[in-house]
Coordinates of C-alpha atoms and ligand atoms in Angstrom, one line a residue:
M429 CA 9.5 -13.8 16.8
K430 CA 10.6 -12.8 13.3
P431 CA 13.3 -10.2 13.0
V432 CA 11.8 -6.8 11.9
F433 CA 13.9 -6.5 8.9
A434 CA 15.6 -9.1 6.6
V435 CA 17.9 -7.9 3.7
E436 CA 17.5 -10.2 0.6
A437 CA 19.8 -8.6 -1.8
A438 CA 22.2 -5.8 -1.7
D439 CA 23.5 -3.9 -4.8
S440 CA 27.2 -4.0 -5.4
L441 CA 27.4 -0.6 -7.1
S442 CA 25.3 1.6 -4.8
R443 CA 23.7 1.3 -1.2
A444 CA 20.4 -0.1 -2.6
R445 CA 19.0 -3.1 -1.2
A446 CA 15.8 -5.3 -1.4
G447 CA 14.3 -6.8 1.9
T448 CA 11.3 -7.6 3.9
V449 CA 9.9 -5.8 6.9
N450 CA 7.7 -7.9 9.5
T451 CA 4.9 -6.1 11.4
L452 CA 1.9 -7.2 13.5
H453 CA -0.3 -7.3 10.3
G454 CA 2.1 -9.3 8.1
Q455 CA 5.1 -8.5 6.0
F456 CA 5.9 -6.2 3.2
P457 CA 8.5 -6.2 0.6
T458 CA 11.1 -3.3 0.2
P459 CA 11.6 -1.0 -1.4
A460 CA 8.1 -0.1 -0.6
F461 CA 6.0 3.0 -1.4
M462 CA 3.4 3.9 1.1
P463 CA 0.1 5.5 -0.5
V464 CA -1.0 8.6 1.9
G465 CA -4.2 8.1 3.8
T466 CA -3.9 11.3 5.9
R467 CA -7.4 11.0 7.3
A468 CA -7.8 7.2 7.2
S469 CA -8.6 7.3 3.6
V470 CA -6.2 7.3 0.6
K471 CA -8.3 9.9 -1.4
A472 CA -10.7 8.5 -4.0
V473 CA -9.8 4.9 -3.7
D474 CA -10.8 2.1 -1.2
P475 CA -8.8 -0.8 0.5
R476 CA -9.7 -3.3 -2.3
D477 CA -8.3 -0.8 -5.0
L478 CA -5.1 -0.4 -2.9
R479 CA -4.6 -4.1 -2.8
E480 CA -5.3 -4.6 -6.3
L481 CA -3.0 -2.0 -7.5
G482 CA -0.2 -3.4 -5.6
A483 CA 0.1 -1.5 -2.2
S484 CA 1.2 -3.5 0.8
I485 CA 1.4 -0.7 3.5
V486 CA -0.5 2.5 3.8
L487 CA 0.3 5.6 5.7
S488 CA -2.1 7.5 7.9
N489 CA -1.7 10.6 10.0
T490 CA -1.6 10.9 13.8
F491 CA -2.1 14.7 14.0
H492 CA -5.2 14.9 11.9
L493 CA -6.9 11.7 13.4
M494 CA -6.3 12.6 16.9
L495 CA -8.3 15.8 16.2
R496 CA -10.9 14.3 14.0
P497 CA -12.5 12.0 14.9
G498 CA -10.3 11.3 17.9
A499 CA -7.8 8.5 18.8
E500 CA -10.2 7.1 21.6
L501 CA -13.1 6.7 19.2
I502 CA -10.9 5.0 16.6
A503 CA -9.5 2.6 19.3
S504 CA -13.3 1.7 20.3
L505 CA -13.9 0.8 16.6
G506 CA -11.2 -1.7 16.2
G507 CA -8.3 0.8 15.8
L508 CA -7.2 2.2 12.5
H509 CA -7.4 -1.2 10.8
G510 CA -10.9 -2.0 11.7
F511 CA -12.0 1.6 11.3
M512 CA -10.7 2.0 7.7
G513 CA -11.1 -1.5 6.7
W514 CA -7.5 -2.2 5.8
D515 CA -6.0 -5.4 7.3
G516 CA -2.4 -4.9 6.1
P517 CA 0.4 -3.0 7.6
I518 CA -0.1 0.8 8.6
L519 CA 2.5 3.4 9.5
T520 CA 1.3 6.5 11.3
D521 CA 3.5 9.7 11.2
S522 CA 3.8 11.4 14.5
G523 CA 2.4 14.9 13.6
G524 CA 5.7 16.8 13.8
F525 CA 5.5 17.9 10.2
Q526 CA 1.7 18.8 10.5
V527 CA 2.4 20.9 13.6
Y528 CA 5.5 22.5 11.9
S529 CA 3.1 23.5 8.9
L530 CA 0.8 25.3 11.2
S531 CA 3.6 27.9 11.8
G532 CA 1.8 30.9 13.4
L533 CA -0.4 28.5 15.3
R534 CA 2.2 26.5 17.3
K535 CA 4.9 27.2 19.9
L536 CA 7.5 25.1 21.4
T537 CA 7.1 24.6 25.3
G538 CA 9.5 23.0 27.8
D539 CA 7.6 19.8 27.4
G540 CA 6.6 19.6 23.8
L541 CA 4.5 21.7 21.5
E542 CA 1.4 23.8 21.9
F543 CA -0.8 24.4 18.9
R544 CA -4.3 25.6 17.8
S545 CA -6.5 23.1 15.9
P546 CA -6.8 24.0 12.3
Y547 CA -10.4 22.7 12.5
D548 CA -11.8 25.0 15.3
G549 CA -9.0 27.0 16.8
S550 CA -8.9 25.2 20.2
S551 CA -5.6 24.8 22.2
F552 CA -3.7 21.5 22.2
S553 CA -0.6 20.4 23.9
F554 CA 1.3 17.8 22.2
T555 CA 4.3 15.8 23.6
P556 CA 6.5 12.9 22.5
E557 CA 4.7 10.7 25.2
R558 CA 1.3 11.7 24.0
A559 CA 2.3 11.0 20.3
V560 CA 3.3 7.5 21.2
E561 CA -0.1 7.0 23.3
V562 CA -2.1 8.2 20.4
Q563 CA -0.4 5.9 18.0
G564 CA -1.0 3.1 20.5
L565 CA -4.6 3.8 20.5
L566 CA -4.6 4.0 16.6
G567 CA -3.0 0.6 16.6
S568 CA -0.5 1.4 13.7
D569 CA 2.2 -1.2 13.0
I570 CA 4.8 1.3 12.7
M571 CA 4.7 4.5 14.8
M572 CA 7.0 7.5 14.4
C573 CA 8.6 9.4 17.2
L574 CA 7.5 13.2 17.4
D575 CA 10.2 15.3 15.8
E576 CA 10.7 19.0 15.2
C577 CA 10.9 20.2 11.6
I578 CA 12.7 23.6 10.9
Q579 CA 12.2 25.7 7.8
Y580 CA 14.6 25.8 5.0
P581 CA 16.8 27.6 4.9
A582 CA 17.8 27.6 8.6
S583 CA 21.2 28.7 10.2
E584 CA 23.5 25.9 11.5
A585 CA 22.8 27.0 15.1
E586 CA 19.0 26.8 14.7
A587 CA 19.3 23.4 12.9
E588 CA 21.5 22.2 15.9
R589 CA 19.0 23.3 18.6
S590 CA 16.3 21.8 16.7
M591 CA 18.2 18.4 16.2
A592 CA 18.9 18.4 19.9
V593 CA 15.1 18.8 20.8
T594 CA 14.1 16.1 18.3
L595 CA 16.9 13.8 19.9
D596 CA 15.5 14.6 23.3
W597 CA 12.0 13.7 22.2
A598 CA 13.3 10.5 20.6
A599 CA 14.8 9.2 23.9
R600 CA 11.4 10.3 25.7
S601 CA 9.4 8.4 22.9
K602 CA 11.5 5.3 23.4
A603 CA 10.8 5.3 27.2
A604 CA 7.1 5.8 26.5
W605 CA 7.0 2.9 24.0
R606 CA 5.8 -0.7 25.0
P607 CA 7.9 -3.0 22.7
E608 CA 5.7 -6.0 24.0
S609 CA 2.7 -4.6 22.1
G610 CA 4.4 -5.6 18.9
Q611 CA 4.1 -2.1 17.5
L612 CA 7.3 -1.0 15.9
L613 CA 8.7 2.6 16.9
F614 CA 11.1 4.5 14.2
G615 CA 13.5 7.3 15.3
I616 CA 13.6 10.4 13.0
C617 CA 17.0 12.0 11.9
Q618 CA 16.9 15.8 11.5
G619 CA 19.7 18.3 11.4
G620 CA 18.6 20.5 8.5
F621 CA 20.8 20.6 5.5
H622 CA 24.2 20.3 7.5
P623 CA 25.7 17.0 7.1
R624 CA 27.7 17.3 10.3
L625 CA 24.4 17.6 12.2
R626 CA 22.7 15.0 10.2
E627 CA 25.5 12.5 10.9
R628 CA 25.4 13.3 14.7
S629 CA 21.6 13.0 14.7
A630 CA 21.8 9.6 13.1
A631 CA 24.8 8.3 15.2
E632 CA 22.9 9.3 18.5
L633 CA 19.5 7.9 17.3
A634 CA 21.2 4.6 16.4
G635 CA 22.8 4.7 20.0
L636 CA 19.3 4.9 21.4
G637 CA 18.4 1.7 19.4
F638 CA 15.1 1.7 17.3
P639 CA 13.6 -0.9 15.2
G640 CA 13.8 1.3 12.2
Y641 CA 14.9 4.9 11.3
A642 CA 13.8 7.7 9.1
A643 CA 15.3 10.9 7.5
G644 CA 12.8 13.7 8.0
G645 CA 12.8 17.5 7.4
L646 CA 13.3 17.0 3.6
A647 CA 11.4 18.2 0.5
L648 CA 10.9 21.7 2.0
G649 CA 12.0 23.7 -1.2
E650 CA 15.7 22.9 -0.8
P651 CA 17.9 22.3 -4.0
K652 CA 18.3 18.8 -5.0
A653 CA 22.1 18.7 -4.4
L654 CA 21.6 19.6 -0.8
R655 CA 18.8 17.2 -0.3
L656 CA 20.9 14.3 -1.5
E657 CA 23.8 15.4 0.7
A658 CA 21.3 15.4 3.7
V659 CA 20.1 11.9 2.8
E660 CA 23.6 10.5 2.4
A661 CA 24.7 12.0 5.8
S662 CA 21.6 10.7 7.5
F663 CA 21.9 7.3 6.2
S664 CA 25.7 7.1 6.7
A665 CA 25.5 6.5 10.5
L666 CA 22.6 4.1 10.6
P667 CA 22.9 0.5 10.8
D668 CA 22.4 -1.6 7.7
S669 CA 20.3 -4.1 9.6
K670 CA 17.5 -1.8 10.2
P671 CA 14.8 -0.4 7.7
R672 CA 15.5 3.3 6.5
Y673 CA 12.5 5.3 5.6
L674 CA 12.9 8.6 3.4
M675 CA 10.0 10.8 4.4
G676 CA 7.8 12.8 2.1
L677 CA 9.6 12.0 -1.2
G678 CA 8.8 12.4 -4.0
T679 CA 9.0 12.5 -7.7
P680 CA 9.7 8.9 -9.4
L681 CA 13.4 10.2 -9.8
D682 CA 13.6 11.1 -6.1
I683 CA 12.4 7.6 -5.3
L684 CA 15.1 6.0 -7.5
D685 CA 17.7 8.2 -6.0
G686 CA 16.5 7.3 -2.5
I687 CA 16.7 3.7 -3.3
R688 CA 20.2 4.2 -4.7
M689 CA 21.2 5.7 -1.5
G690 CA 19.9 3.1 0.7
A691 CA 16.2 4.0 1.5
D692 CA 13.7 1.2 1.9
M693 CA 10.5 3.0 2.4
F694 CA 8.9 6.1 1.0
D695 CA 5.6 8.0 1.1
C696 CA 4.4 11.1 -0.8
V697 CA 1.2 12.8 -1.8
L698 CA 2.4 13.4 -5.4
P699 CA 0.7 10.4 -7.1
T700 CA -2.7 10.9 -5.4
R701 CA -2.6 14.7 -5.5
N702 CA -1.5 14.9 -9.1
A703 CA -4.2 12.3 -10.2
R704 CA -6.9 14.6 -8.9
N705 CA -5.2 17.6 -10.9
G706 CA -5.3 15.5 -14.1
Q707 CA -1.5 14.8 -14.2
L708 CA -0.8 11.1 -15.0
F709 CA 2.6 9.4 -14.7
T710 CA 3.9 7.5 -17.6
R711 CA 7.3 5.7 -18.3
G712 CA 8.0 8.7 -20.6
G713 CA 7.2 11.4 -17.9
K714 CA 4.0 13.1 -16.7
I715 CA 1.1 13.9 -19.1
N716 CA -1.6 16.4 -18.5
I717 CA -4.8 14.9 -19.4
R718 CA -6.6 18.2 -19.9
N719 CA -4.4 18.9 -22.9
A720 CA -6.4 19.0 -26.2
R721 CA -4.2 16.6 -27.9
Y722 CA -5.8 13.7 -25.8
R723 CA -9.2 14.6 -27.1
S724 CA -9.6 11.6 -29.4
D725 CA -6.6 9.6 -28.2
P726 CA -7.6 5.9 -28.0
L727 CA -4.5 4.9 -26.0
P728 CA -4.5 4.1 -22.2
P729 CA -2.7 6.6 -20.0
D730 CA 0.6 4.5 -20.1
P731 CA 0.6 1.6 -22.7
R732 CA 3.2 -0.1 -20.5
C733 CA 0.9 -0.1 -17.4
G734 CA -1.1 -3.0 -16.5
C735 CA -3.6 -1.3 -13.9
R736 CA -7.3 -1.6 -14.2
T737 CA -7.6 2.1 -15.5
C738 CA -5.2 1.3 -18.3
R739 CA -6.5 -2.1 -19.2
T740 CA -10.0 -0.6 -19.5
H741 CA -9.9 3.2 -20.5
S742 CA -8.5 5.5 -23.1
R743 CA -7.0 8.9 -22.6
A744 CA -9.8 10.3 -24.5
Y745 CA -12.3 8.8 -22.0
L746 CA -10.3 10.2 -19.0
R747 CA -10.1 13.6 -20.5
H748 CA -13.7 13.7 -21.0
L749 CA -14.4 12.5 -17.4
H750 CA -12.0 15.3 -16.0
A751 CA -13.6 18.0 -18.3
Q752 CA -17.0 17.1 -17.0
N753 CA -15.9 16.9 -13.5
E754 CA -17.1 13.4 -13.1
P755 CA -16.5 11.8 -9.7
L756 CA -15.2 8.8 -11.5
F757 CA -12.1 10.8 -12.8
P758 CA -10.2 11.0 -9.5
R759 CA -10.7 7.4 -8.8
L760 CA -9.4 6.0 -12.2
A761 CA -6.5 8.6 -12.2
T762 CA -5.5 7.7 -8.6
I763 CA -5.6 3.9 -9.3
H764 CA -3.2 4.4 -12.2
N765 CA -0.8 7.0 -10.6
L766 CA -0.5 4.7 -7.4
A767 CA 0.0 1.5 -9.7
F768 CA 2.7 3.6 -11.5
Y769 CA 4.4 4.2 -8.1
Q770 CA 4.1 0.6 -7.0
D771 CA 5.5 -0.7 -10.3
L772 CA 8.3 1.8 -9.9
V773 CA 9.4 0.2 -6.5
S774 CA 8.5 -3.3 -7.5
E775 CA 10.6 -3.2 -10.7
A776 CA 13.4 -1.6 -8.7
R777 CA 13.1 -4.6 -6.3
K778 CA 13.2 -7.3 -9.1
S779 CA 16.2 -5.6 -10.5
L780 CA 17.9 -5.7 -7.1
L781 CA 17.1 -9.4 -6.7
A782 CA 18.6 -10.0 -10.2
G783 CA 21.7 -8.0 -9.4
A784 CA 20.9 -5.3 -12.0
F785 CA 19.7 -2.3 -10.1
M786 CA 22.1 0.5 -11.7
C787 CA 21.0 -1.0 -15.0
Y788 CA 17.2 -0.4 -14.2
Y789 CA 18.1 3.0 -12.7
K790 CA 19.8 4.3 -15.9
Q791 CA 17.1 2.7 -18.2
F792 CA 14.4 4.6 -16.3
L793 CA 16.3 7.8 -16.3
D794 CA 17.0 7.5 -19.9
A795 CA 13.3 7.0 -20.8
Y796 CA 11.7 9.5 -18.2
S797 CA 11.4 13.2 -19.0
P798 CA 11.4 15.1 -15.5
E799 CA 9.6 18.2 -17.2
G800 CA 6.7 15.9 -18.5
R801 CA 5.9 14.7 -21.9
D802 CA 3.4 16.8 -23.4
Ligands
LIG979 ZN1 -2.2 2.4 -15.4

């Protein structure tokens, strides 16, 4: 059996690297960006669009799928791959973050979590073992351990209590996992924004031994400096021989910083959500297609992008579709924004293989306006 992860090139000026992850449904190159398909669907696009725009792995959501339509139903229809018609690698997050975002509707029990369904208010209990079982039924290639997210800011004592819960759940998840299934299980590092706790969490997870690791509990409204410190502390104690996944981040600049700090995998709703709101990414920064200046603009969304939307359509046409609320708009905009993110990571990968990552990083930062370009 192939190793889970092979590093192909490592940067000499940062922790960035290019590699390959092997899964049951084939391999994918890293750094990798995973489009978010929460309910077994990446909003507005289909699996053929995803292939064409360069995605090699997609993310879906354990929590939502177990409530609607149910993991057993999906298992009976060929698992998530058969159900959604995507034959490449799939990662499912465990549901820890979704349960966290229910706030008033959840409570911690001795065994796991209790929560009320956001769909119909019925009560559910959720344990690390059930999270592994559900992801087994979904048939995802990469499963995530159930973790507990805490709010920002949290005291060090609260972050430490929560980190200990997540570590206990990681050990229970590993015990419930059947490695012979071929499905991979990743551990999640927590510890709030306290580097000492992040390092301890990472070291103890590494001691348990997982095929890959993630840094979770980020992008909760914290300042960027704190986030970078937490990422660095999380990754410092993880083995270089395993893939590292930075969960839920982020802007193009967050992704490049993540790569610089050693992250191999990313997911974020930003490209898909922004597309539906009329915000399109370009090498110069975001543009808002609703802006009147694009009314008669014949240029494609990003003249440097080679996606189907940019090859075929003008800003003026996209602005018209958006203004008229045409259902074609979210599809064309999502294809472009996801292609932009795929290009971002594949260009980073090419620069790593050529030994010039920091050069690419600086060039991108010089050209890109974080406030947008309008
Ligand atoms: Zn494009």
